[in-house]
Amino acid sequence: MSLEEKKKKSRIAVTSNGKQLRNKNNRILVVGDVHGCIEELMTLVQEATREHNGGQKFAAIVFVGDLCNKGPSSAQVIRYVRNKPGWFSVRGNHDDRALSAALGDEECCSKPKYQWVNALSDDDVTWMSSLPFTITIPKTMLNYGSVREKNEQDVIIVHAGLDPAIHMEKQETKTMISVRNLIIDDNNGTAALKAWAKVWRGPELVIFGHDARRGLQQEDYAIGLDSGCVYGKKLTGIILPEKEYVSVNAVREHCPIEEKVR
């Protein structure tokens, strides 16, 4: 697979019977890092559907990546998401490493934490290998009758983040799946480490995960949804275009505390 193929990006086109959806219930749910927490995922989607979407299915559900690893049901989450029409995900660093293990990477295969990949089917592995590093939701999809203010931003879904100094088409794969901080030079010639989301100035709104230590992040042009579900905290989603938040508590701490910083 070439570098260009690996850095593929997707543009969502939500359709029904071949026709693009354009109705007042055309909401999209974006979900934070699941990490194999199937019970919390199902509860979040049920609550968001019932309480925020009048019991109707969302036009699309999009995940910020890291569907797997650390939690109790990684293979089950991957299969569950894969089999749901209108559900999409970008690739996270844990998805990427799990895919390497499933494809026989010796370093990954030697680690007990990747033994769960043996439960993946060939279809699961094929689907994981097709996950893009970004998904763009065009602003035209987010403008419809019930929204009071016209949405002027495309929305980019990425697992970790983006470097504002680099053109979108030239973003590094490592940045998209693993960045949390960037070294930023201030006007005095000194460098400081800052969260990339604080220095992203759009114009696109970026929704991401990967940073459970900081938790929910709400910047002008970036929203971080990793609220540490696998660590016993919450699974969080955001409903577009209204930017309504929904979250559910973790049923337990799934990951030992020593794993939190990895």
GROMACS .gro file of C-alpha atoms in nm:
model
  262
    1MET     CA    1   0.000   0.000   0.000
    2SER     CA    2   0.144   0.336  -0.102
    3LEU     CA    3   0.173   0.635   0.131
    4GLU     CA    4  -0.097   0.815  -0.066
    5GLU     CA    5  -0.331   0.518  -0.031
    6LYS     CA    6  -0.264   0.500   0.342
    7LYS     CA    7  -0.338   0.869   0.387
    8LYS     CA    8  -0.676   0.840   0.221
    9LYS     CA    9  -0.956   1.065   0.337
   10SER     CA   10  -1.332   1.031   0.307
   11ARG     CA   11  -1.614   1.270   0.242
   12ILE     CA   12  -1.943   1.154   0.388
   13ALA     CA   13  -2.237   1.128   0.150
   14VAL     CA   14  -2.531   1.005   0.352
   15THR     CA   15  -2.788   0.852   0.120
   16SER     CA   16  -3.119   0.671   0.135
   17ASN     CA   17  -3.222   0.464  -0.166
   18GLY     CA   18  -2.964   0.649  -0.368
   19LYS     CA   19  -3.093   0.996  -0.279
   20GLN     CA   20  -2.905   1.234  -0.053
   21LEU     CA   21  -3.093   1.299   0.268
   22ARG     CA   22  -3.227   1.650   0.315
   23ASN     CA   23  -3.478   1.666   0.599
   24LYS     CA   24  -3.510   1.823   0.939
   25ASN     CA   25  -3.397   1.504   1.112
   26ASN     CA   26  -3.072   1.487   0.919
   27ARG     CA   27  -2.861   1.496   1.235
   28ILE     CA   28  -2.522   1.331   1.269
   29LEU     CA   29  -2.386   1.182   1.591
   30VAL     CA   30  -2.009   1.187   1.642
   31VAL     CA   31  -1.880   0.950   1.911
   32GLY     CA   32  -1.558   0.964   2.113
   33ASP     CA   33  -1.303   0.689   2.180
   34VAL     CA   34  -1.486   0.361   2.247
   35HIS     CA   35  -1.185   0.135   2.319
   36GLY     CA   36  -1.387  -0.185   2.318
   37CYS     CA   37  -1.657  -0.063   2.558
   38ILE     CA   38  -1.954  -0.216   2.377
   39GLU     CA   39  -2.206  -0.171   2.659
   40GLU     CA   40  -2.141   0.201   2.691
   41LEU     CA   41  -2.150   0.244   2.312
   42MET     CA   42  -2.491   0.083   2.282
   43THR     CA   43  -2.625   0.287   2.574
   44LEU     CA   44  -2.493   0.615   2.430
   45VAL     CA   45  -2.650   0.558   2.090
   46GLN     CA   46  -2.981   0.456   2.248
   47GLU     CA   47  -2.989   0.761   2.473
   48ALA     CA   48  -2.887   1.001   2.198
   49THR     CA   49  -3.153   0.856   1.966
   50ARG     CA   50  -3.428   0.865   2.227
   51GLU     CA   51  -3.351   1.192   2.405
   52HIS     CA   52  -3.202   1.403   2.127
   53ASN     CA   53  -3.343   1.275   1.799
   54GLY     CA   54  -3.706   1.196   1.874
   55GLY     CA   55  -3.646   0.822   1.858
   56GLN     CA   56  -3.540   0.839   1.493
   57LYS     CA   57  -3.217   0.699   1.357
   58PHE     CA   58  -2.938   0.946   1.293
   59ALA     CA   59  -2.852   1.016   0.933
   60ALA     CA   60  -2.501   0.900   1.018
   61ILE     CA   61  -2.295   0.801   1.320
   62VAL     CA   62  -1.924   0.879   1.297
   63PHE     CA   63  -1.649   0.762   1.532
   64VAL     CA   64  -1.325   0.946   1.608
   65GLY     CA   65  -1.126   0.622   1.604
   66ASP     CA   66  -0.976   0.393   1.868
   67LEU     CA   67  -1.270   0.158   1.851
   68CYS     CA   68  -1.051  -0.110   2.004
   69ASN     CA   69  -0.784  -0.206   2.259
   70LYS     CA   70  -0.780  -0.163   2.637
   71GLY     CA   71  -1.152  -0.240   2.681
   72PRO     CA   72  -1.331  -0.575   2.717
   73SER     CA   73  -1.497  -0.621   2.375
   74SER     CA   74  -1.274  -0.490   2.098
   75ALA     CA   75  -1.361  -0.745   1.829
   76GLN     CA   76  -1.730  -0.711   1.914
   77VAL     CA   77  -1.719  -0.331   1.879
   78ILE     CA   78  -1.545  -0.352   1.542
   79ARG     CA   79  -1.800  -0.600   1.409
   80TYR     CA   80  -2.091  -0.403   1.555
   81VAL     CA   81  -1.982  -0.077   1.394
   82ARG     CA   82  -1.890  -0.244   1.065
   83ASN     CA   83  -2.232  -0.400   1.025
   84LYS     CA   84  -2.434  -0.086   1.093
   85PRO     CA   85  -2.548   0.098   0.777
   86GLY     CA   86  -2.458   0.466   0.791
   87TRP     CA   87  -2.191   0.420   1.059
   88PHE     CA   88  -1.840   0.542   0.979
   89SER     CA   89  -1.506   0.566   1.158
   90VAL     CA   90  -1.166   0.720   1.109
   91ARG     CA   91  -0.856   0.523   1.201
   92GLY     CA   92  -0.698   0.575   1.542
   93ASN     CA   93  -0.354   0.474   1.661
   94HIS     CA   94  -0.497   0.171   1.843
   95ASP     CA   95  -0.695   0.063   1.538
   96ASP     CA   96  -0.378   0.097   1.331
   97ARG     CA   97  -0.171  -0.117   1.568
   98ALA     CA   98  -0.444  -0.377   1.601
   99LEU     CA   99  -0.461  -0.398   1.223
  100SER     CA  100  -0.086  -0.454   1.211
  101ALA     CA  101  -0.126  -0.737   1.462
  102ALA     CA  102  -0.407  -0.892   1.261
  103LEU     CA  103  -0.187  -0.880   0.951
  104GLY     CA  104   0.095  -1.062   1.128
  105ASP     CA  105   0.330  -0.787   1.247
  106GLU     CA  106   0.575  -0.973   1.472
  107GLU     CA  107   0.619  -0.696   1.727
  108CYS     CA  108   0.244  -0.654   1.777
  109CYS     CA  109   0.169  -1.025   1.770
  110SER     CA  110   0.418  -1.086   2.052
  111LYS     CA  111   0.221  -0.865   2.292
  112PRO     CA  112  -0.059  -1.027   2.497
  113LYS     CA  113  -0.275  -0.715   2.466
  114TYR     CA  114  -0.324  -0.790   2.095
  115GLN     CA  115  -0.433  -1.153   2.132
  116TRP     CA  116  -0.795  -1.046   2.088
  117VAL     CA  117  -0.733  -0.985   1.717
  118ASN     CA  118  -0.753  -1.363   1.669
  119ALA     CA  119  -1.130  -1.321   1.705
  120LEU     CA  120  -1.148  -1.093   1.400
  121SER     CA  121  -1.288  -1.229   1.078
  122ASP     CA  122  -1.136  -1.164   0.738
  123ASP     CA  123  -1.419  -0.917   0.674
  124ASP     CA  124  -1.335  -0.733   0.996
  125VAL     CA  125  -0.970  -0.701   0.896
  126THR     CA  126  -1.060  -0.585   0.545
  127TRP     CA  127  -1.291  -0.324   0.690
  128MET     CA  128  -1.027  -0.199   0.936
  129SER     CA  129  -0.774  -0.169   0.655
  130SER     CA  130  -1.017   0.058   0.469
  131LEU     CA  131  -1.061   0.308   0.753
  132PRO     CA  132  -0.960   0.658   0.644
  133PHE     CA  133  -0.753   0.896   0.855
  134THR     CA  134  -1.002   1.180   0.816
  135ILE     CA  135  -1.368   1.215   0.728
  136THR     CA  136  -1.510   1.545   0.608
  137ILE     CA  137  -1.876   1.632   0.663
  138PRO     CA  138  -1.957   1.912   0.415
  139LYS     CA  139  -2.133   2.213   0.559
  140THR     CA  140  -2.410   2.167   0.303
  141MET     CA  141  -2.513   1.851   0.486
  142LEU     CA  142  -2.545   2.043   0.812
  143ASN     CA  143  -2.775   2.318   0.685
  144TYR     CA  144  -3.143   2.236   0.691
  145GLY     CA  145  -3.473   2.379   0.807
  146SER     CA  146  -3.459   2.344   1.187
  147VAL     CA  147  -3.115   2.503   1.229
  148ARG     CA  148  -3.149   2.867   1.325
  149GLU     CA  149  -2.810   2.981   1.205
  150LYS     CA  150  -2.655   2.870   0.880
  151ASN     CA  151  -2.353   2.648   0.933
  152GLU     CA  152  -2.054   2.798   0.755
  153GLN     CA  153  -1.800   2.528   0.841
  154ASP     CA  154  -1.711   2.192   0.702
  155VAL     CA  155  -1.646   1.947   0.984
  156ILE     CA  156  -1.335   1.730   0.981
  157ILE     CA  157  -1.325   1.414   1.192
  158VAL     CA  158  -0.974   1.295   1.279
  159HIS     CA  159  -0.850   1.074   1.559
  160ALA     CA  160  -0.574   1.279   1.718
  161GLY     CA  161  -0.535   1.612   1.544
  162LEU     CA  162  -0.390   1.827   1.270
  163ASP     CA  163  -0.095   2.062   1.234
  164PRO     CA  164  -0.223   2.410   1.142
  165ALA     CA  165   0.109   2.492   0.976
  166ILE     CA  166   0.067   2.215   0.718
  167HIS     CA  167  -0.181   2.202   0.430
  168MET     CA  168  -0.458   1.949   0.479
  169GLU     CA  169  -0.347   1.731   0.189
  170LYS     CA  170   0.006   1.710   0.332
  171GLN     CA  171  -0.076   1.619   0.693
  172GLU     CA  172   0.145   1.337   0.822
  173THR     CA  173  -0.018   1.008   0.916
  174LYS     CA  174   0.163   1.014   1.251
  175THR     CA  175   0.014   1.355   1.327
  176MET     CA  176  -0.340   1.248   1.244
  177ILE     CA  177  -0.332   0.942   1.471
  178SER     CA  178  -0.103   1.046   1.756
  179VAL     CA  179  -0.053   1.423   1.803
  180ARG     CA  180  -0.163   1.592   2.124
  181ASN     CA  181   0.077   1.885   2.150
  182LEU     CA  182   0.278   2.100   1.913
  183ILE     CA  183   0.589   2.310   1.971
  184ILE     CA  184   0.477   2.666   1.902
  185ASP     CA  185   0.710   2.965   1.870
  186ASP     CA  186   0.573   3.281   2.030
  187ASN     CA  187   0.646   3.636   1.922
  188ASN     CA  188   0.947   3.657   2.157
  189GLY     CA  189   1.133   3.379   1.983
  190THR     CA  190   1.076   3.120   2.256
  191ALA     CA  191   0.910   2.784   2.203
  192ALA     CA  192   0.629   2.639   2.410
  193LEU     CA  193   0.440   2.311   2.407
  194LYS     CA  194   0.070   2.371   2.345
  195ALA     CA  195  -0.234   2.156   2.274
  196TRP     CA  196  -0.277   2.156   1.897
  197ALA     CA  197  -0.651   2.227   1.938
  198LYS     CA  198  -0.575   2.561   2.103
  199VAL     CA  199  -0.381   2.685   1.802
  200TRP     CA  200  -0.606   2.547   1.528
  201ARG     CA  201  -0.779   2.844   1.364
  202GLY     CA  202  -1.004   2.669   1.115
  203PRO     CA  203  -1.186   2.752   0.904
  204GLU     CA  204  -1.301   2.391   0.945
  205LEU     CA  205  -1.429   2.264   1.276
  206VAL     CA  206  -1.223   1.962   1.378
  207ILE     CA  207  -1.370   1.693   1.604
  208PHE     CA  208  -1.118   1.450   1.750
  209GLY     CA  209  -1.037   1.209   2.033
  210HIS     CA  210  -0.712   1.058   2.165
  211ASP     CA  211  -0.659   1.285   2.465
  212ALA     CA  212  -0.834   1.137   2.768
  213ARG     CA  213  -0.600   1.317   3.006
  214ARG     CA  214  -0.742   1.654   2.902
  215GLY     CA  215  -1.095   1.514   2.870
  216LEU     CA  216  -1.366   1.707   2.687
  217GLN     CA  217  -1.206   1.997   2.498
  218GLN     CA  218  -1.411   2.284   2.360
  219GLU     CA  219  -1.208   2.530   2.155
  220ASP     CA  220  -1.334   2.775   1.894
  221TYR     CA  221  -1.246   2.549   1.601
  222ALA     CA  222  -1.176   2.211   1.766
  223ILE     CA  223  -1.374   1.977   1.991
  224GLY     CA  224  -1.212   1.684   2.170
  225LEU     CA  225  -1.446   1.400   2.270
  226ASP     CA  226  -1.218   1.155   2.454
  227SER     CA  227  -1.365   1.161   2.804
  228GLY     CA  228  -1.195   0.845   2.927
  229CYS     CA  229  -1.468   0.582   2.908
  230VAL     CA  230  -1.225   0.291   2.923
  231TYR     CA  231  -1.071   0.444   3.236
  232GLY     CA  232  -1.403   0.443   3.419
  233LYS     CA  233  -1.517   0.794   3.327
  234LYS     CA  234  -1.760   0.874   3.042
  235LEU     CA  235  -1.830   0.803   2.676
  236THR     CA  236  -1.920   1.128   2.502
  237GLY     CA  237  -2.080   1.218   2.172
  238ILE     CA  238  -2.181   1.539   1.996
  239ILE     CA  239  -2.485   1.584   1.775
  240LEU     CA  240  -2.448   1.797   1.463
  241PRO     CA  241  -2.534   2.053   1.351
  242GLU     CA  242  -2.668   2.180   1.685
  243LYS     CA  243  -2.353   2.074   1.876
  244GLU     CA  244  -2.554   1.908   2.152
  245TYR     CA  245  -2.347   1.691   2.385
  246VAL     CA  246  -2.457   1.353   2.515
  247SER     CA  247  -2.262   1.127   2.750
  248VAL     CA  248  -2.302   0.811   2.954
  249ASN     CA  249  -2.105   0.687   3.251
  250ALA     CA  250  -1.869   0.394   3.213
  251VAL     CA  251  -2.002   0.078   3.373
  252ARG     CA  252  -1.664   0.024   3.536
  253GLU     CA  253  -1.294   0.102   3.502
  254HIS     CA  254  -1.192  -0.134   3.224
  255CYS     CA  255  -0.825  -0.042   3.199
  256PRO     CA  256  -0.568  -0.066   3.481
  257ILE     CA  257  -0.449   0.273   3.597
  258GLU     CA  258  -0.092   0.208   3.484
  259GLU     CA  259  -0.216   0.190   3.123
  260LYS     CA  260  -0.363   0.540   3.127
  261VAL     CA  261  -0.062   0.728   3.002
  262ARG     CA  262   0.017   0.494   2.712
   0.00000   0.00000   0.00000
